[in-house]
XYZ file of C-alpha atoms in Angstrom:
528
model
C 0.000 0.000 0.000
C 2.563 2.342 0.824
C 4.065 1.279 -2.312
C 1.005 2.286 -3.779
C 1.043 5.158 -1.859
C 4.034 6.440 -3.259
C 3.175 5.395 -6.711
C 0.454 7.462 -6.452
C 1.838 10.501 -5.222
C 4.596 10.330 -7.343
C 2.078 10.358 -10.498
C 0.477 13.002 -8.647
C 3.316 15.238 -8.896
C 4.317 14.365 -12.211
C 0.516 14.928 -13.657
C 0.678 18.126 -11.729
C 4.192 18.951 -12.371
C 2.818 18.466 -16.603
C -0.250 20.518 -16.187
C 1.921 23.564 -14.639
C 4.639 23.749 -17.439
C 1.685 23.010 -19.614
C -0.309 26.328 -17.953
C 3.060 27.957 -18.318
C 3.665 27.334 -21.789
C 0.139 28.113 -22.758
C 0.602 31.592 -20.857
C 4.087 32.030 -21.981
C 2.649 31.721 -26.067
C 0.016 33.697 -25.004
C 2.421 36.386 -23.930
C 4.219 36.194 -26.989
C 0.931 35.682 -29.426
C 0.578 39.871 -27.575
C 3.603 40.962 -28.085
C 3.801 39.868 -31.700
C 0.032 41.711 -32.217
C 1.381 44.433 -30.187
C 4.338 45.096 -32.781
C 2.096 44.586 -35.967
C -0.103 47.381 -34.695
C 2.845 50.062 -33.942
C 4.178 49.151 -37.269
C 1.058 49.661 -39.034
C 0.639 53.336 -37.138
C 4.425 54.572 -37.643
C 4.084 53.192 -41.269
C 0.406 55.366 -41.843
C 1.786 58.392 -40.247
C 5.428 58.288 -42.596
C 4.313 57.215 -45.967
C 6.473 58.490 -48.345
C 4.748 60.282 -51.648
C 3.866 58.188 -54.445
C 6.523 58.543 -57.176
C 5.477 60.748 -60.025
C 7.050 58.049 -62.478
C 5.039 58.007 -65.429
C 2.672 60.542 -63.557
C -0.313 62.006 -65.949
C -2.334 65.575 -65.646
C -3.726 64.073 -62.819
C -1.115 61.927 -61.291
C -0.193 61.592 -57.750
C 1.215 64.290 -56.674
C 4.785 64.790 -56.375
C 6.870 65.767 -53.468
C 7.847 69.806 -53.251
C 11.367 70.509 -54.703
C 13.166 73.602 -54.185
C 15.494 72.679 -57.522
C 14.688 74.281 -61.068
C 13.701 70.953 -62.798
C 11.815 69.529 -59.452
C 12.972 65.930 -59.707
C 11.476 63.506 -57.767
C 12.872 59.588 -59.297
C 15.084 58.610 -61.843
C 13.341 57.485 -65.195
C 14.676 55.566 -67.919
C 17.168 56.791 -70.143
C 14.991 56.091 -73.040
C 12.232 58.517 -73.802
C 9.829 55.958 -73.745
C 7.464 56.092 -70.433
C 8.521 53.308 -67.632
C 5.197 50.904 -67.350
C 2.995 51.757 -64.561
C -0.925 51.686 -64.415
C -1.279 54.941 -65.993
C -5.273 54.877 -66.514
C -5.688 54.030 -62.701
C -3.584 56.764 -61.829
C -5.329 59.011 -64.238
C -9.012 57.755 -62.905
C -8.297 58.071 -59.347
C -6.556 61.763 -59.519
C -9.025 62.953 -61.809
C -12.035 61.736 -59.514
C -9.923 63.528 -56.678
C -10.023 66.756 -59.010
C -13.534 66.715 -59.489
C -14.158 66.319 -56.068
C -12.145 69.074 -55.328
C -13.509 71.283 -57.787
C -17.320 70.149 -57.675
C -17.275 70.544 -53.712
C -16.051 74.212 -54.105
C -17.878 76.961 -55.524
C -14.972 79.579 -55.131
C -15.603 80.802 -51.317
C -19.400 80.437 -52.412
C -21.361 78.571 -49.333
C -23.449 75.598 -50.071
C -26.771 76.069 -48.166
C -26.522 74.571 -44.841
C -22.799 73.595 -45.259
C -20.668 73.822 -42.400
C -17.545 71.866 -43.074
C -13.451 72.202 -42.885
C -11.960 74.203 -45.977
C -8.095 73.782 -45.774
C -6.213 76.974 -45.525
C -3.091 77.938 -46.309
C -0.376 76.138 -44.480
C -2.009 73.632 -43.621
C -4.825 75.749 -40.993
C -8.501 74.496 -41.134
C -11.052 77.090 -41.485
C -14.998 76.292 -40.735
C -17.401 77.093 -43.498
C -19.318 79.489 -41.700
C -16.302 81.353 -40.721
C -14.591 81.541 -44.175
C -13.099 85.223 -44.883
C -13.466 84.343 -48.069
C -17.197 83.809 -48.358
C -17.793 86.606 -46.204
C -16.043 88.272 -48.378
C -18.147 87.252 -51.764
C -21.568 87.988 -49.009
C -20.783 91.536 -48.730
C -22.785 93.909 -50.902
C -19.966 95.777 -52.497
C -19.077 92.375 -54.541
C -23.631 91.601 -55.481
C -24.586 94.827 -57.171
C -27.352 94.396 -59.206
C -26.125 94.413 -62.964
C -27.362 96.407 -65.749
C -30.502 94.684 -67.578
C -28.950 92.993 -70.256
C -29.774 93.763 -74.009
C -29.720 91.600 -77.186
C -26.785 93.349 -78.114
C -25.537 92.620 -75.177
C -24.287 89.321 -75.339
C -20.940 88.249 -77.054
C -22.324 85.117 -78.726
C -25.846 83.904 -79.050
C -26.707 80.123 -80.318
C -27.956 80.014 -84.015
C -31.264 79.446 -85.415
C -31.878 76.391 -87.236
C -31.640 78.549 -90.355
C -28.598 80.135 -89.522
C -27.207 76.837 -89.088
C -27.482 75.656 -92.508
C -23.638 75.269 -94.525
C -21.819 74.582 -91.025
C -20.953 71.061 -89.949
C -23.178 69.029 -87.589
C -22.116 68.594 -84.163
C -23.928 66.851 -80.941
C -24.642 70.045 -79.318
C -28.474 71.480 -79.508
C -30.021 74.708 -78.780
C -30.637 72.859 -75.374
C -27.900 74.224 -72.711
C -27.528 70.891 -71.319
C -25.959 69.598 -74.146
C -23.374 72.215 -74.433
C -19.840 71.145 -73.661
C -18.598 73.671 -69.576
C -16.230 75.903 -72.624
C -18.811 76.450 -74.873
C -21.548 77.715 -72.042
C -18.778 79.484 -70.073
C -18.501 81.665 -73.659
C -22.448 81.986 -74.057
C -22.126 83.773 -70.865
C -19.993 86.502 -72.045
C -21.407 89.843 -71.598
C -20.479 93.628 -72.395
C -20.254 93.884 -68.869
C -18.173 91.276 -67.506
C -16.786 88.272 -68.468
C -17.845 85.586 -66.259
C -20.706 86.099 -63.467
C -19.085 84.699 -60.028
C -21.651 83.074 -58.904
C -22.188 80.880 -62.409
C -21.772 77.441 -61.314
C -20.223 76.872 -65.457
C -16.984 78.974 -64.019
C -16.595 76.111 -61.935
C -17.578 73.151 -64.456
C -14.976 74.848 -66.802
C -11.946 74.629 -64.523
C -12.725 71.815 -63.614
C -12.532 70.661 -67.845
C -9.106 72.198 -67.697
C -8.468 70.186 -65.066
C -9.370 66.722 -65.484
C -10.075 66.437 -69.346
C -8.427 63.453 -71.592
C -5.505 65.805 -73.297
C -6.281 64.910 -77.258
C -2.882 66.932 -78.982
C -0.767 69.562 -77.716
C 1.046 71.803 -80.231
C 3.084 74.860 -79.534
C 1.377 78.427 -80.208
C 3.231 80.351 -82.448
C 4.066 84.255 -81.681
C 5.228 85.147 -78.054
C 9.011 85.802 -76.509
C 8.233 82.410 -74.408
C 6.803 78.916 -74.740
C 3.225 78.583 -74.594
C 1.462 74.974 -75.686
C -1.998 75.382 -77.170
C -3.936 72.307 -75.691
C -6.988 70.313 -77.783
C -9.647 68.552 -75.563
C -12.973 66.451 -76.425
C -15.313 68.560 -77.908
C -13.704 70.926 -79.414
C -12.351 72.252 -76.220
C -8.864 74.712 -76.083
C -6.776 75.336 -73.511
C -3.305 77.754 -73.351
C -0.614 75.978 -71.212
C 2.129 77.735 -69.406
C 4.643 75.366 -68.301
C 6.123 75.861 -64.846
C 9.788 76.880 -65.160
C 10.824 78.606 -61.536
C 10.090 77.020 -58.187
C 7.178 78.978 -56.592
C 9.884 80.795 -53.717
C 12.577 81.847 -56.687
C 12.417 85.471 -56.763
C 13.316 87.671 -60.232
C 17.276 88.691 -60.170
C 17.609 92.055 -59.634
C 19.842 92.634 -62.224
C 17.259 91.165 -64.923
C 15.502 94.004 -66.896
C 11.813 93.427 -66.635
C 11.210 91.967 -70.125
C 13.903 89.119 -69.963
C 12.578 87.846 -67.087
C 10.384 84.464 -67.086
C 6.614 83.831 -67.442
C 6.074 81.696 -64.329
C 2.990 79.507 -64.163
C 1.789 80.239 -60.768
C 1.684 83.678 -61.369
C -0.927 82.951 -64.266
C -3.021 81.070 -61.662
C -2.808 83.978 -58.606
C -3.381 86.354 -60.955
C -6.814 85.175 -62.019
C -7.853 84.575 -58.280
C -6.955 88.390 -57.484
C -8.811 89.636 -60.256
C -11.726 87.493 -58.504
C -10.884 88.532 -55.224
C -10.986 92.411 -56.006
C -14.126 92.180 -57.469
C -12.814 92.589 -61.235
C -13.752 89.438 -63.201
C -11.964 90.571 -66.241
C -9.669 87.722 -66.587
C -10.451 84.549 -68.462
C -10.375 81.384 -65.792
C -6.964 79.624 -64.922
C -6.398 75.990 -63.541
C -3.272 74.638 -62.498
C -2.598 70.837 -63.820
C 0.024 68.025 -63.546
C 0.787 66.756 -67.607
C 2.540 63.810 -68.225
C 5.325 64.973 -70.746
C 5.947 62.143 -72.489
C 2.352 60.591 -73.207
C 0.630 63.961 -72.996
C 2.787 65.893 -75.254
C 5.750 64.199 -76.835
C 3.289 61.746 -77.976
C 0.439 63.396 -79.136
C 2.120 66.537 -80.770
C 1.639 67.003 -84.139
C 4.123 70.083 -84.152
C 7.250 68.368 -85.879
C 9.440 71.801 -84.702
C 8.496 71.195 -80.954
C 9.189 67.430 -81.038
C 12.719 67.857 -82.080
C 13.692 69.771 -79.404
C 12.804 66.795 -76.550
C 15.378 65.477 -74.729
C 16.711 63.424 -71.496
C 18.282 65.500 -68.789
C 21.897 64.143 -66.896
C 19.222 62.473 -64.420
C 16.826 60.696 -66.491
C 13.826 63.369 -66.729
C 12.329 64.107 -70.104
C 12.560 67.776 -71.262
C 11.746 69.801 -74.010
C 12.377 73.369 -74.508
C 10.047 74.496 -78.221
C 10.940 77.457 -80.488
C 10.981 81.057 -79.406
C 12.406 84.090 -79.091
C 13.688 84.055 -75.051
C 14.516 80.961 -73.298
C 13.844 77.907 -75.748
C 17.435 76.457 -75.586
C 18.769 73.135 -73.679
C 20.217 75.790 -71.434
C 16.480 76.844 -70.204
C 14.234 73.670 -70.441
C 10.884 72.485 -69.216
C 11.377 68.839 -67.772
C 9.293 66.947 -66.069
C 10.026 64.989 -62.852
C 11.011 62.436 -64.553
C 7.430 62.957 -66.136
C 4.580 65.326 -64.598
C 5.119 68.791 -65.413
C 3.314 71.779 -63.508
C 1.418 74.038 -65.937
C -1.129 76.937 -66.169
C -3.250 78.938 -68.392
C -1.140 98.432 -75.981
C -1.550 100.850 -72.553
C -0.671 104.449 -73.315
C 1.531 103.985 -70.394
C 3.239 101.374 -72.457
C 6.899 100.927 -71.644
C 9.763 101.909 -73.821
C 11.160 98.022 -73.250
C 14.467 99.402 -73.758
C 17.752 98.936 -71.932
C 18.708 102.715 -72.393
C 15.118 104.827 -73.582
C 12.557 106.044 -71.086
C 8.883 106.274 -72.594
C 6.787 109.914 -72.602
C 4.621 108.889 -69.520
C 8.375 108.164 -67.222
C 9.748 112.087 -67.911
C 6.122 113.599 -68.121
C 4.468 113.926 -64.922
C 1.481 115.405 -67.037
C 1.266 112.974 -69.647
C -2.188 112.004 -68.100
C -4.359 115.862 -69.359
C -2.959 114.407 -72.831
C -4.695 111.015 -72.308
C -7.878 112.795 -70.801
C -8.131 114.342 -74.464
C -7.640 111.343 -76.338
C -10.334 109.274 -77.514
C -11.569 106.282 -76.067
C -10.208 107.975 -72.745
C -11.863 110.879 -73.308
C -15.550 109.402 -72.265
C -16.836 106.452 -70.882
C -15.362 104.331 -68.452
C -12.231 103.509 -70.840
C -9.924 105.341 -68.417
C -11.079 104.551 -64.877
C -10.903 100.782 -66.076
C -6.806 101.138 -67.131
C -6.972 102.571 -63.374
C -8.057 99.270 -62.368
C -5.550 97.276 -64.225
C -2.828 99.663 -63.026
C -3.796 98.248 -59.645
C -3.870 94.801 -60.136
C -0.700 94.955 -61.644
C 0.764 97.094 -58.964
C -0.502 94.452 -56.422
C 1.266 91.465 -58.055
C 3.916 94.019 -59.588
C 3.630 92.879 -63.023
C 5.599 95.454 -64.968
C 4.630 93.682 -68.609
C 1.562 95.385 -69.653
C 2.118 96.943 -73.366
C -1.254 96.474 -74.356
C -4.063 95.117 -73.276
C -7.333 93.769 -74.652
C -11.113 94.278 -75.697
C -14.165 92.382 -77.399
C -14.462 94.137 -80.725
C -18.057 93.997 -81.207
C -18.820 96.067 -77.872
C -16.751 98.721 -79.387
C -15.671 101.226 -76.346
C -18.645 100.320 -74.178
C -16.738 97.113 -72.207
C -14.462 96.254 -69.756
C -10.992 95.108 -70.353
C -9.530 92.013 -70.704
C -6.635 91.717 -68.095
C -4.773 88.894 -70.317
C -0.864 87.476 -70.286
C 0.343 87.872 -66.745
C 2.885 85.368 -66.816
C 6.005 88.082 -65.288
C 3.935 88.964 -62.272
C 5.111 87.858 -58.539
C 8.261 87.952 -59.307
C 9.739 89.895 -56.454
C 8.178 90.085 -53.264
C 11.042 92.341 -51.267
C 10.526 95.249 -53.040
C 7.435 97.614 -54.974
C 7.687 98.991 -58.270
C 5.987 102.476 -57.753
C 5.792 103.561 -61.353
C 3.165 100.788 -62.254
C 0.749 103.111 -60.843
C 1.566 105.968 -63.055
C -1.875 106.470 -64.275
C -3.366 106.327 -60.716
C -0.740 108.801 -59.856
C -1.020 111.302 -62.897
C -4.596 110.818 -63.565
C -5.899 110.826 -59.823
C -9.349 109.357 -60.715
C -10.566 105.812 -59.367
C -13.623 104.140 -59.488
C -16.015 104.369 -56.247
C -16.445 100.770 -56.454
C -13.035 99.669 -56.587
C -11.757 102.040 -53.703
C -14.718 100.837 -51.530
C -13.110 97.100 -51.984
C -9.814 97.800 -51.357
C -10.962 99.503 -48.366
C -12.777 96.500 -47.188
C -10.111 94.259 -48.235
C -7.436 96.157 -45.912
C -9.234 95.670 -42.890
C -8.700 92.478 -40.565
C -11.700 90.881 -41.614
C -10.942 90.483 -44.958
C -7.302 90.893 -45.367
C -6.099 90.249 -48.593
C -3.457 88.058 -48.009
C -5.906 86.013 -46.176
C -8.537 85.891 -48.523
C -6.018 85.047 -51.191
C -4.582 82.143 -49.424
C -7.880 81.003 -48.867
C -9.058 81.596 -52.524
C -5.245 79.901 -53.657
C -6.024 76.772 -51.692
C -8.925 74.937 -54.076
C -6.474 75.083 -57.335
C -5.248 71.308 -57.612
C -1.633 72.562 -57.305
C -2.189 73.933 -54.162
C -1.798 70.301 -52.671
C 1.937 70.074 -54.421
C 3.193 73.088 -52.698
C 1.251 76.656 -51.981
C 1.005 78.699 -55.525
C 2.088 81.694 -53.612
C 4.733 81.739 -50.908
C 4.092 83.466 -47.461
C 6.297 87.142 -48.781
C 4.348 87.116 -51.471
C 1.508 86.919 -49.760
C 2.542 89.988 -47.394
C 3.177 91.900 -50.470
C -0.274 92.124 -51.418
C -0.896 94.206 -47.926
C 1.250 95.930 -48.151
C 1.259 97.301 -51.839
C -2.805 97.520 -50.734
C -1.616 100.266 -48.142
C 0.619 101.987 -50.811
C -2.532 102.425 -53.274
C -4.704 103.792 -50.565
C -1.886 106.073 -49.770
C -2.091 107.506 -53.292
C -5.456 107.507 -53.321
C -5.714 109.602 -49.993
C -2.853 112.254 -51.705
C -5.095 112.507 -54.721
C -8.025 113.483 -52.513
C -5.863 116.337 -50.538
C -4.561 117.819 -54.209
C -8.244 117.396 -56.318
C -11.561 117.421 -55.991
C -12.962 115.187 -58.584
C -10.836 111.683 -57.769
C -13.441 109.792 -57.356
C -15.749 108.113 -60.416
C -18.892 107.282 -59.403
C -20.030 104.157 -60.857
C -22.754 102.734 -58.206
C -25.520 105.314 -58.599
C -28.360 104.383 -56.530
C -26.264 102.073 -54.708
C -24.242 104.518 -53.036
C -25.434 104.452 -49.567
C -23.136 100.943 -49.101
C -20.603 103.467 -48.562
C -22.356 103.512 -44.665
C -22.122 99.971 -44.026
C-alpha cells in the first residue's frame, strides 16, 4: 500500500508537475501571441503616419502628386534613359486623380457657401477654417461684390446660339439649342457679356476649370508668336486650352539685375493672378487651372508640331525635357522637364513701356502725360480710363511690370471692360514695390467708387487680402503640391494695398474730382 502510496503521489506530482509547465507554456505563447500583435499594430501606425509620396514616375495631368522641390527641374525619381514612359498603371492613376479633381472642384464653388454647409476648408499652411467662418465667403456675401447688374440687351451678349436657319452650310455637331448639351467651354462663352466676363456666382466657371483640369488631353502643339513657350492644348469637344509650363520654383524670386522683359513667365503667377482679379471684385480675366501633364504621353506623344518634337530630350538624371521654339529661353540651357514625367502648368496701354535697356517712354519724364490722355479718344468718355486705373492696380498688387497692351471684345466697341490677359512676369519679387506701375493712378488721380470701396474693405482684418487670397489659392489642384504663392508674397499684397490707398488719400488732398462714381443708386453701401 505504501508502495502504492508512493506510486500514487509520485504520479500526482508528475501529472501536476505536466499541467503547470503546460499552464506555463500556454501563458508564456500567449504572452508572446501579444507581443507579436502588439508590434504589428505600432508598425502599421508609424508606417500610416510616414508614408512616403507616391513617385510621379510616369505621372499624368492628374497623377499623384509629387513631393515639393526647391530645384529648377523639381525631380522627384530617376526614369529611364529612353524617352519611352517606364510601365505603370497609368489609366488608374489618371481615374483616381481625376475623380480627386472633381471632387475638389465640384465641392467648391470659389468661397461660395453651399446652403446649410458647415464643413473644414483647408487653408493655407495647412490651418482648417470652418465654413461658416470663411473670410473668403464673407467676403463674396458683402454687398460691395452683389450689385445688381445692368438689364442685359440683345446686343448685349458676345455670342448667341444660331437658329436652325442660320445653321445651314456649317458642320453638324452633338450640341443642340438645349444648354444641357453644351460642352462647360462652350456655355462658359455663351455667358460673355459687355459687362463682364464671367458672373461669379455661375456654377459653369466652376464646371470649366474643372474641364481644364481633369479632361483626356487629345494633342498639344506649340502656339506660335510670343518671346516664351506657350502649348496650345486640344480637348474632347472641341475644347482649347493655353498651357504655361512651370519653369521657376514657386519661392525663386526675379534677379535684380534682370531688366523686366527678360525675365520668365512663371505659371503660378498665371493662376494667382486670375484669383486676385476674382478677389478684387474685377472678373476681367479669363479662368486659370493649375494641372500636372505627363510629358511624355501627354505631349511628346500626341504633338503634331514636328518643330516642338525635335527639341525633346533626357536631362543628366533621367527626366524628359523639351524646350520648343521662341524668341527668349527655348534652348537646352532653359528647359521644361518633367520629374522624370509630370510637369506643372497653367493657363497696348498708353503707359506702355519703352522696353528698352537705355530709352525712357513719354509717360516716365512727363508727370502730365495724363491731361494728354484725358483728351484722347476712347479715354476721353466712358469708363475707358477709370478701367486702365483698375488694371494699373492689379498689376501694382502682383507688380507685373509687362503690360504693353491690353485687350477688348471688338463687337462692344468702347462700351466694355478690359480684358486683363498674359500675366505670366507677375510675382516675381516680393522684397521690393515697383511704384511707377501706378503711373496712371498717380497722374490721372481718378478711381472708381467701387473699386476704392473694396480695397478699403479688403485692408481691414476681416478680410485681409493676403488672407482671402490664401484662402481663394487653396482649391487650385496645385495647391496640394506646394502653396502657388509663398508666405512674402503673400505679405506683399498688404502691403502694396496700403501703398494704393496712400495715393489715393494724396489725390483726394490735391483734387476734388478723384473719385468716379459708378454705383448710382447704390451709393449708400458706402455707410455699411
Amino acid at each position: 500500500m505504501s508502495v502504492f502510496n508512493f506510486v500514487s503521489c509520485s504520479m500526482v506530482r508528475r501529472v501536476m508537475g505536466r499541467s503547470t509547465r503546460s499552464i506555463y507554456l500556454s501563458l508564456a505563447c500567449l504572452s508572446l501571441a501579444l507581443h507579436i500583435l502588439l508590434a504589428f499594430f505600432c508598425l502599421s501606425v508609424l508606417q500610416t503616419a510616414c508614408v512616403p509620396p507616391t513617385s510621379s514616375s510616369s505621372s499624368s495631368a492628374s497623377s499623384s502628386i509629387p513631393r515639393k522641390d526647391t530645384h529648377h527641374h523639381q525631380l522627384v525619381s530617376n526614369s529611364s534613359s529612353s524617352l519611352k514612359p517606364s510601365p505603370s498603371s497609368h489609366e488608374e492613376q489618371h481615374k483616381l486623380n481625376a475623380s480627386t479633381l472633381r471632387h475638389k472642384w465640384k465641392d467648391s464653388r470659389f468661397g461660395e457657401e453651399k446652403e446649410g454647409e458647415k464643413k473644414p476648408s483647408r487653408g493655407g499652411n495647412g490651418i482648417q477654417k470652418v465654413r461658416d467662418q470663411s473670410k473668403l465667403e464673407a467676403l463674396f456675401k458683402h454687398p460691395l461684390y452683389n450689385l445688381p447688374h445692368p438689364e442685359l440687351q440683345e446686343d448685349d451678349w458676345l455670342l448667341r446660339v444660331k437658329t436652325d436657319d442660320e445653321e445651314k452650310g456649317y458642320d453638324k455637331v452633338t450640341w443642340t439649342r438645349d444648354m444641357d448639351t453644351h460642352p462647360p467651354w462652350l456655355r462658359f462663352h455663351l455667358g460673355i457679356t459687355r459687362w463682364e466676363l464671367y458672373d461669379r456666382k455661375d456654377p459653369t466657371l466652376v464646371q470649366v476649370m474643372d474641364y481644364m483640369a481633369t479632361q483626356r488631353i487629345l494633342s498639344t502643339v506649340q502656339k506660335t508668336g510670343g518671346t516664351q513657350l506657350k502649348l496650345l492644348i486640344s480637348f474632347p469637344n472641341y475644347g482649347e486650352a493655353l498651357a504655361k509650363p512651370m519653369k521657376q520654383s514657386r519661392d525663386a524670386e526675379t534677379d535684380v539685375n534682370l531688366f523686366y522683359f527678360s525675365d520668365f513667365e512663371r505659371h503660378n503667377a498665371e493662376i494667382a493672378a486670375f484669383h486676385l482679379d476674382r478677389v478684387l471684385g474685377f472678373n476681367r480675366i479669363p479662368p486659370v487651372v493649375g494641372r500636372l501633364i505627363n510629358v511624355t504621353r501627354e505631349i511628346r506623344d500626341i504633338t503634331t508640331d514636328h518643330k516642338l518634337s525635335r527639341t525633346f530630350f533626357i536631362s543628366p538624371v533621367g527626366n524628359v525635357c523639351f524646350h520648343g521654339v521662341c524668341d527668349y529661353y527655348c534652348t537646352t540651357e532653359h528647359p521644361v522637364c518633367g520629374r522624370p514625367h509630370a510637369l506643372e502648368v497653367s493657363w497696348r496701354s498708353p503707359w506702355r513701356r519703352s522696353y528698352s535697356r537705355t530709352k525712357q517712354a513719354q509717360w516716365e519724364t512727363n508727370p502730365a502725360y495724363c491731361d494728354k490722355v484725358k483728351d484722347t479718344p476712347p479715354y476721353n468718355q466712358g469708363t475707358r480710363l477709370v478701367d486702365l486705373i483698375d488694371m494699373a492696380i492689379l498689376d501694382f498688387l502682383m507688380s507685373n511690370m509687362d503690360r504693353h497692351h491690353y485687350e477688348t471684345f471688338e463687337k462692344f466697341g468702347n462700351e466694355t471692360f478690359l480684358l486683363h490677359l498674359d500675366n505670366g512676369r507677375a510675382f516675381g519679387r516680393h522684397s521690393r514695390d515697383e511704384p511707377s506701375i501706378l503711373a496712371p493712378l498717380q497722374q490721372c488721380c481718378r478711381i472708381r467708387r467701387s473699386t476704392l470701396l473694396r480695397l478699403h474693405l479688403l485692408s481691414s482684418p476681416s478680410f485681409r487680402l493676403s488672407d482671402v487670397m490664401r484662402e481663394s489659392l487653396a482649391e487650385d489642384p496645385l495647391s496640394t503640391v506646394a502653396s502657388l504663392l509663398s508666405e512674402p508674397h503673400l505679405h506683399a499684397l498688404d502691403r502694396r494695398l496700403a501703398a494704393v490707398l496712400q495715393v489715393v488719400q494724396k489725390c483726394q488732398d490735391l483734387h476734388k474730382d478723384v473719385i468716379y462714381n459708378d454705383m448710382g443708386e447704390y451709393d449708400q453701401l458706402l455707410k455699411e
